[in-house]
Amino acid sequence: MRTPTPRTPHARTVLSLAPIVLPTPDRAVDLRLRVSVPVGGGDLPVVLLSHGHGPSHHLSSLHGYAPLAEHWAAHGFAVVQPTHLDSRTLHLPADTPGAPLHWRSRAQDMTRVLDRLDEVRAALPGFDGRLDPERVAVAGHSMGGHTASLLLGARLTDPDDGSEADLADPRIKAGVLLAAPGRGGDALTAATAERYPFFLTTDFSTMSTPALVVVGDRDASAHLTVSGPSWHTDPYTLSPGPKSLLTLFGAEHGLGGISGYDVAETTDEDPARVADVRRFTTAYLRTALDPDDNSWPAACAALAAEPHPVGRVDAK
């Protein structure tokens, strides 16, 4: 096994605060957040991180994804993690409107955060820095990748009323989709189409915001799709550019274990792979939110020069 990539010398100490509660009368429960920021510094770019819908009781909430959130915050980002309504930590009744996956309210959670960014900043004790509303990205894993796709411009037909759902937020300048769901139609298993009909009409042709799509070449997700690992590349192949696709060799749906430390359901647990995900996503976010930063081209060049590369990057 390869040695994990060490933290870079300029990684900073992280302040993480949870829960920050935003009163939300029109939601089943108030919106609860974790915010992680580096100690010191200001004018921080913001990353909205959407959790997946996994079997764990707590990782699919503001308590999860520490391997990503802590790393991004240590490297200069303000990371905001909401607990979406599909989280098991909320114990909501099965007949709660929008259940079981609350696809619409997930995206609306992120819009609420941006609408109330000053409240989020004010809730951080001793934090004098500013969260930069002009430099915002969204990231999400699995179902969180679907949420991120909608915010980046993907659309679908609401199975309840037949309307087209357009939840794109122009304040979001870039995205990172981690093992995100692909297209609908005949790519879905019959069980998925029946239980989650909103997946049937996912349309990436309108997802024009720049994004990095990260996939594992062994992520079959057979409970969701009949298309195999290539299904997760759909947000790249079926959307307009500019887009980048990072394919990690040997990776499965957990991408090495990004949803938490020592997670039992991670079938491909590999700290080195998690380090690779952190390295490449951090580089992408830096360049996407600051065109003068060459971190992403440098990371791609370094990958191409590796004698035994951990993956490959495609771009359009």
PDB file of C-alpha atoms in Angstrom, residues 136-311:
ATOM      1  CA  VAL A 136     -18.486  29.669  -3.369  1.00  0.00           C
ATOM      2  CA  ALA A 137     -18.275  26.022  -4.408  1.00  0.00           C
ATOM      3  CA  VAL A 138     -20.500  23.041  -3.699  1.00  0.00           C
ATOM      4  CA  ALA A 139     -19.312  19.495  -3.122  1.00  0.00           C
ATOM      5  CA  GLY A 140     -21.220  16.311  -2.444  1.00  0.00           C
ATOM      6  CA  HIS A 141     -20.774  12.567  -2.187  1.00  0.00           C
ATOM      7  CA  SER A 142     -23.256  10.018  -3.537  1.00  0.00           C
ATOM      8  CA  MET A 143     -26.734  11.503  -2.922  1.00  0.00           C
ATOM      9  CA  GLY A 144     -24.896  14.660  -1.961  1.00  0.00           C
ATOM     10  CA  GLY A 145     -23.432  14.592  -5.464  1.00  0.00           C
ATOM     11  CA  HIS A 146     -26.964  14.633  -6.832  1.00  0.00           C
ATOM     12  CA  THR A 147     -27.703  17.659  -4.650  1.00  0.00           C
ATOM     13  CA  ALA A 148     -24.581  19.381  -5.927  1.00  0.00           C
ATOM     14  CA  SER A 149     -25.547  18.570  -9.526  1.00  0.00           C
ATOM     15  CA  LEU A 150     -28.893  20.357  -9.139  1.00  0.00           C
ATOM     16  CA  LEU A 151     -27.194  23.429  -7.681  1.00  0.00           C
ATOM     17  CA  LEU A 152     -24.751  23.421 -10.598  1.00  0.00           C
ATOM     18  CA  GLY A 153     -27.575  23.412 -13.141  1.00  0.00           C
ATOM     19  CA  ALA A 154     -28.793  19.852 -13.669  1.00  0.00           C
ATOM     20  CA  ARG A 155     -32.576  19.529 -13.864  1.00  0.00           C
ATOM     21  CA  LEU A 156     -35.257  16.914 -13.443  1.00  0.00           C
ATOM     22  CA  THR A 157     -39.005  16.522 -13.686  1.00  0.00           C
ATOM     23  CA  ASP A 158     -40.742  16.543 -10.321  1.00  0.00           C
ATOM     24  CA  PRO A 159     -42.616  13.212 -10.225  1.00  0.00           C
ATOM     25  CA  ASP A 160     -45.254  14.699  -7.905  1.00  0.00           C
ATOM     26  CA  ASP A 161     -46.486  17.524 -10.152  1.00  0.00           C
ATOM     27  CA  GLY A 162     -44.704  17.128 -13.508  1.00  0.00           C
ATOM     28  CA  SER A 163     -42.923  20.493 -13.279  1.00  0.00           C
ATOM     29  CA  GLU A 164     -39.305  20.997 -14.260  1.00  0.00           C
ATOM     30  CA  ALA A 165     -37.141  21.530 -11.191  1.00  0.00           C
ATOM     31  CA  ASP A 166     -34.501  24.207 -11.730  1.00  0.00           C
ATOM     32  CA  LEU A 167     -32.590  24.663  -8.459  1.00  0.00           C
ATOM     33  CA  ALA A 168     -29.382  26.136  -9.873  1.00  0.00           C
ATOM     34  CA  ASP A 169     -27.790  28.866  -7.778  1.00  0.00           C
ATOM     35  CA  PRO A 170     -25.686  31.362  -9.746  1.00  0.00           C
ATOM     36  CA  ARG A 171     -23.735  32.284  -6.606  1.00  0.00           C
ATOM     37  CA  ILE A 172     -22.054  28.873  -6.809  1.00  0.00           C
ATOM     38  CA  LYS A 173     -19.031  29.149  -9.091  1.00  0.00           C
ATOM     39  CA  ALA A 174     -17.759  25.555  -9.135  1.00  0.00           C
ATOM     40  CA  GLY A 175     -18.506  22.057  -7.915  1.00  0.00           C
ATOM     41  CA  VAL A 176     -16.943  18.758  -6.902  1.00  0.00           C
ATOM     42  CA  LEU A 177     -19.098  15.670  -7.512  1.00  0.00           C
ATOM     43  CA  LEU A 178     -17.878  12.590  -5.654  1.00  0.00           C
ATOM     44  CA  ALA A 179     -19.330   9.245  -6.812  1.00  0.00           C
ATOM     45  CA  ALA A 180     -22.474  11.127  -7.864  1.00  0.00           C
ATOM     46  CA  PRO A 181     -25.510   9.434  -9.449  1.00  0.00           C
ATOM     47  CA  GLY A 182     -25.726   9.376 -13.227  1.00  0.00           C
ATOM     48  CA  ARG A 183     -28.559   9.508 -15.718  1.00  0.00           C
ATOM     49  CA  GLY A 184     -32.013   8.023 -15.286  1.00  0.00           C
ATOM     50  CA  GLY A 185     -34.164   6.111 -17.750  1.00  0.00           C
ATOM     51  CA  ASP A 186     -33.006   2.610 -18.588  1.00  0.00           C
ATOM     52  CA  ALA A 187     -29.776   3.104 -16.642  1.00  0.00           C
ATOM     53  CA  LEU A 188     -31.630   2.559 -13.364  1.00  0.00           C
ATOM     54  CA  THR A 189     -32.562  -0.685 -11.697  1.00  0.00           C
ATOM     55  CA  ALA A 190     -36.287  -1.334 -11.511  1.00  0.00           C
ATOM     56  CA  ALA A 191     -36.218  -0.926  -7.734  1.00  0.00           C
ATOM     57  CA  THR A 192     -34.527   2.475  -7.994  1.00  0.00           C
ATOM     58  CA  ALA A 193     -36.978   3.718 -10.614  1.00  0.00           C
ATOM     59  CA  GLU A 194     -39.914   2.653  -8.456  1.00  0.00           C
ATOM     60  CA  ARG A 195     -38.685   3.946  -5.115  1.00  0.00           C
ATOM     61  CA  TYR A 196     -36.891   7.098  -6.298  1.00  0.00           C
ATOM     62  CA  PRO A 197     -38.735   8.233  -9.452  1.00  0.00           C
ATOM     63  CA  PHE A 198     -37.056  11.649  -9.430  1.00  0.00           C
ATOM     64  CA  PHE A 199     -33.882   9.890 -10.618  1.00  0.00           C
ATOM     65  CA  LEU A 200     -35.621   8.881 -13.853  1.00  0.00           C
ATOM     66  CA  THR A 201     -35.465  12.293 -15.511  1.00  0.00           C
ATOM     67  CA  THR A 202     -32.090  13.682 -14.416  1.00  0.00           C
ATOM     68  CA  ASP A 203     -30.809  15.965 -17.184  1.00  0.00           C
ATOM     69  CA  PHE A 204     -27.169  17.065 -17.134  1.00  0.00           C
ATOM     70  CA  SER A 205     -27.340  19.014 -20.417  1.00  0.00           C
ATOM     71  CA  THR A 206     -28.040  22.230 -18.493  1.00  0.00           C
ATOM     72  CA  MET A 207     -25.286  21.725 -15.888  1.00  0.00           C
ATOM     73  CA  SER A 208     -22.949  24.381 -17.252  1.00  0.00           C
ATOM     74  CA  THR A 209     -21.162  25.454 -14.060  1.00  0.00           C
ATOM     75  CA  PRO A 210     -17.537  24.240 -13.939  1.00  0.00           C
ATOM     76  CA  ALA A 211     -17.088  21.037 -11.966  1.00  0.00           C
ATOM     77  CA  LEU A 212     -14.733  18.202 -11.126  1.00  0.00           C
ATOM     78  CA  VAL A 213     -16.364  14.769 -11.282  1.00  0.00           C
ATOM     79  CA  VAL A 214     -14.552  12.141  -9.187  1.00  0.00           C
ATOM     80  CA  VAL A 215     -15.319   8.458  -9.792  1.00  0.00           C
ATOM     81  CA  GLY A 216     -13.955   5.058  -8.909  1.00  0.00           C
ATOM     82  CA  ASP A 217     -13.501   2.593 -11.752  1.00  0.00           C
ATOM     83  CA  ARG A 218     -14.873  -0.208  -9.517  1.00  0.00           C
ATOM     84  CA  ASP A 219     -17.930   1.658  -8.243  1.00  0.00           C
ATOM     85  CA  ALA A 220     -20.652  -0.517  -9.753  1.00  0.00           C
ATOM     86  CA  SER A 221     -23.475   0.679  -7.433  1.00  0.00           C
ATOM     87  CA  ALA A 222     -25.508  -2.310  -8.568  1.00  0.00           C
ATOM     88  CA  HIS A 223     -28.355  -1.471  -6.183  1.00  0.00           C
ATOM     89  CA  LEU A 224     -28.982   1.711  -8.187  1.00  0.00           C
ATOM     90  CA  THR A 225     -27.892   1.186 -11.766  1.00  0.00           C
ATOM     91  CA  VAL A 226     -27.476  -1.474 -14.435  1.00  0.00           C
ATOM     92  CA  SER A 227     -24.777   0.569 -16.189  1.00  0.00           C
ATOM     93  CA  GLY A 228     -21.853  -0.294 -13.935  1.00  0.00           C
ATOM     94  CA  PRO A 229     -19.096   2.136 -12.910  1.00  0.00           C
ATOM     95  CA  SER A 230     -19.521   4.259 -16.052  1.00  0.00           C
ATOM     96  CA  TRP A 231     -22.857   5.509 -14.630  1.00  0.00           C
ATOM     97  CA  HIS A 232     -20.994   7.800 -12.265  1.00  0.00           C
ATOM     98  CA  THR A 233     -19.207   9.468 -15.189  1.00  0.00           C
ATOM     99  CA  ASP A 234     -22.527  10.729 -16.631  1.00  0.00           C
ATOM    100  CA  PRO A 235     -22.326  14.134 -14.887  1.00  0.00           C
ATOM    101  CA  TYR A 236     -19.127  14.631 -16.882  1.00  0.00           C
ATOM    102  CA  THR A 237     -19.981  13.014 -20.213  1.00  0.00           C
ATOM    103  CA  LEU A 238     -23.551  14.361 -20.466  1.00  0.00           C
ATOM    104  CA  SER A 239     -22.915  17.945 -19.349  1.00  0.00           C
ATOM    105  CA  PRO A 240     -21.344  20.874 -21.183  1.00  0.00           C
ATOM    106  CA  GLY A 241     -17.839  22.037 -20.315  1.00  0.00           C
ATOM    107  CA  PRO A 242     -15.813  23.182 -18.635  1.00  0.00           C
ATOM    108  CA  LYS A 243     -15.604  19.917 -16.737  1.00  0.00           C
ATOM    109  CA  SER A 244     -12.859  17.636 -15.442  1.00  0.00           C
ATOM    110  CA  LEU A 245     -13.131  13.924 -14.700  1.00  0.00           C
ATOM    111  CA  LEU A 246     -10.845  12.228 -12.187  1.00  0.00           C
ATOM    112  CA  THR A 247     -11.029   8.436 -12.413  1.00  0.00           C
ATOM    113  CA  LEU A 248      -9.378   6.687  -9.460  1.00  0.00           C
ATOM    114  CA  PHE A 249      -8.081   3.216 -10.249  1.00  0.00           C
ATOM    115  CA  GLY A 250      -9.385   0.515  -7.927  1.00  0.00           C
ATOM    116  CA  ALA A 251     -11.742   2.849  -6.081  1.00  0.00           C
ATOM    117  CA  GLU A 252     -15.268   1.890  -5.086  1.00  0.00           C
ATOM    118  CA  HIS A 253     -18.169   4.022  -3.864  1.00  0.00           C
ATOM    119  CA  GLY A 254     -16.472   5.147  -0.653  1.00  0.00           C
ATOM    120  CA  LEU A 255     -13.456   6.473  -2.581  1.00  0.00           C
ATOM    121  CA  GLY A 256     -11.186   5.038   0.101  1.00  0.00           C
ATOM    122  CA  GLY A 257     -13.245   6.257   3.054  1.00  0.00           C
ATOM    123  CA  ILE A 258     -14.108   9.942   2.582  1.00  0.00           C
ATOM    124  CA  SER A 259     -17.311   9.837   4.640  1.00  0.00           C
ATOM    125  CA  GLY A 260     -15.471   9.356   7.934  1.00  0.00           C
ATOM    126  CA  TYR A 261     -12.527   7.796   9.694  1.00  0.00           C
ATOM    127  CA  ASP A 262     -12.670   3.978   9.963  1.00  0.00           C
ATOM    128  CA  VAL A 263     -16.105   3.647   8.374  1.00  0.00           C
ATOM    129  CA  ALA A 264     -17.377   0.073   8.340  1.00  0.00           C
ATOM    130  CA  GLU A 265     -19.320   0.396   5.081  1.00  0.00           C
ATOM    131  CA  THR A 266     -16.303   1.646   3.143  1.00  0.00           C
ATOM    132  CA  THR A 267     -15.585  -1.368   0.951  1.00  0.00           C
ATOM    133  CA  ASP A 268     -12.309   0.032  -0.378  1.00  0.00           C
ATOM    134  CA  GLU A 269     -10.808   1.553   2.776  1.00  0.00           C
ATOM    135  CA  ASP A 270      -7.460   3.069   1.898  1.00  0.00           C
ATOM    136  CA  PRO A 271      -5.982   6.120   3.675  1.00  0.00           C
ATOM    137  CA  ALA A 272      -3.713   6.751   0.710  1.00  0.00           C
ATOM    138  CA  ARG A 273      -6.712   6.945  -1.614  1.00  0.00           C
ATOM    139  CA  VAL A 274      -8.435   9.406   0.718  1.00  0.00           C
ATOM    140  CA  ALA A 275      -5.252  11.472   0.683  1.00  0.00           C
ATOM    141  CA  ASP A 276      -5.379  11.463  -3.127  1.00  0.00           C
ATOM    142  CA  VAL A 277      -9.010  12.627  -3.114  1.00  0.00           C
ATOM    143  CA  ARG A 278      -8.106  15.432  -0.726  1.00  0.00           C
ATOM    144  CA  ARG A 279      -5.051  16.424  -2.746  1.00  0.00           C
ATOM    145  CA  PHE A 280      -6.844  16.646  -6.084  1.00  0.00           C
ATOM    146  CA  THR A 281     -10.075  18.209  -4.833  1.00  0.00           C
ATOM    147  CA  THR A 282      -8.176  20.861  -2.883  1.00  0.00           C
ATOM    148  CA  ALA A 283      -6.125  21.710  -5.955  1.00  0.00           C
ATOM    149  CA  TYR A 284      -9.242  21.898  -8.109  1.00  0.00           C
ATOM    150  CA  LEU A 285     -11.114  24.125  -5.669  1.00  0.00           C
ATOM    151  CA  ARG A 286      -8.189  26.502  -5.358  1.00  0.00           C
ATOM    152  CA  THR A 287      -7.940  27.028  -9.097  1.00  0.00           C
ATOM    153  CA  ALA A 288     -11.697  27.042  -9.712  1.00  0.00           C
ATOM    154  CA  LEU A 289     -12.201  29.835  -7.178  1.00  0.00           C
ATOM    155  CA  ASP A 290      -9.012  31.721  -8.068  1.00  0.00           C
ATOM    156  CA  PRO A 291      -8.013  31.516 -11.745  1.00  0.00           C
ATOM    157  CA  ASP A 292      -4.546  32.877 -10.888  1.00  0.00           C
ATOM    158  CA  ASP A 293      -3.840  29.810  -8.746  1.00  0.00           C
ATOM    159  CA  ASN A 294      -2.167  27.026 -10.742  1.00  0.00           C
ATOM    160  CA  SER A 295      -2.725  24.242  -8.189  1.00  0.00           C
ATOM    161  CA  TRP A 296      -5.013  22.207 -10.455  1.00  0.00           C
ATOM    162  CA  PRO A 297      -2.807  22.240 -13.580  1.00  0.00           C
ATOM    163  CA  ALA A 298       0.165  21.387 -11.377  1.00  0.00           C
ATOM    164  CA  ALA A 299      -1.683  18.463  -9.787  1.00  0.00           C
ATOM    165  CA  CYS A 300      -2.711  17.132 -13.197  1.00  0.00           C
ATOM    166  CA  ALA A 301       0.852  17.398 -14.478  1.00  0.00           C
ATOM    167  CA  ALA A 302       2.184  15.586 -11.417  1.00  0.00           C
ATOM    168  CA  LEU A 303      -0.354  12.791 -11.894  1.00  0.00           C
ATOM    169  CA  ALA A 304       0.601  12.374 -15.545  1.00  0.00           C
ATOM    170  CA  ALA A 305       4.256  12.086 -14.552  1.00  0.00           C
ATOM    171  CA  GLU A 306       3.718   9.344 -11.953  1.00  0.00           C
ATOM    172  CA  PRO A 307       5.242   6.001 -13.033  1.00  0.00           C
ATOM    173  CA  HIS A 308       2.285   4.184 -11.463  1.00  0.00           C
ATOM    174  CA  PRO A 309      -0.540   6.740 -11.488  1.00  0.00           C
ATOM    175  CA  VAL A 310      -3.404   6.452  -9.023  1.00  0.00           C
ATOM    176  CA  GLY A 311      -5.848   7.526 -11.714  1.00  0.00           C
TER     177      GLY A 311
END
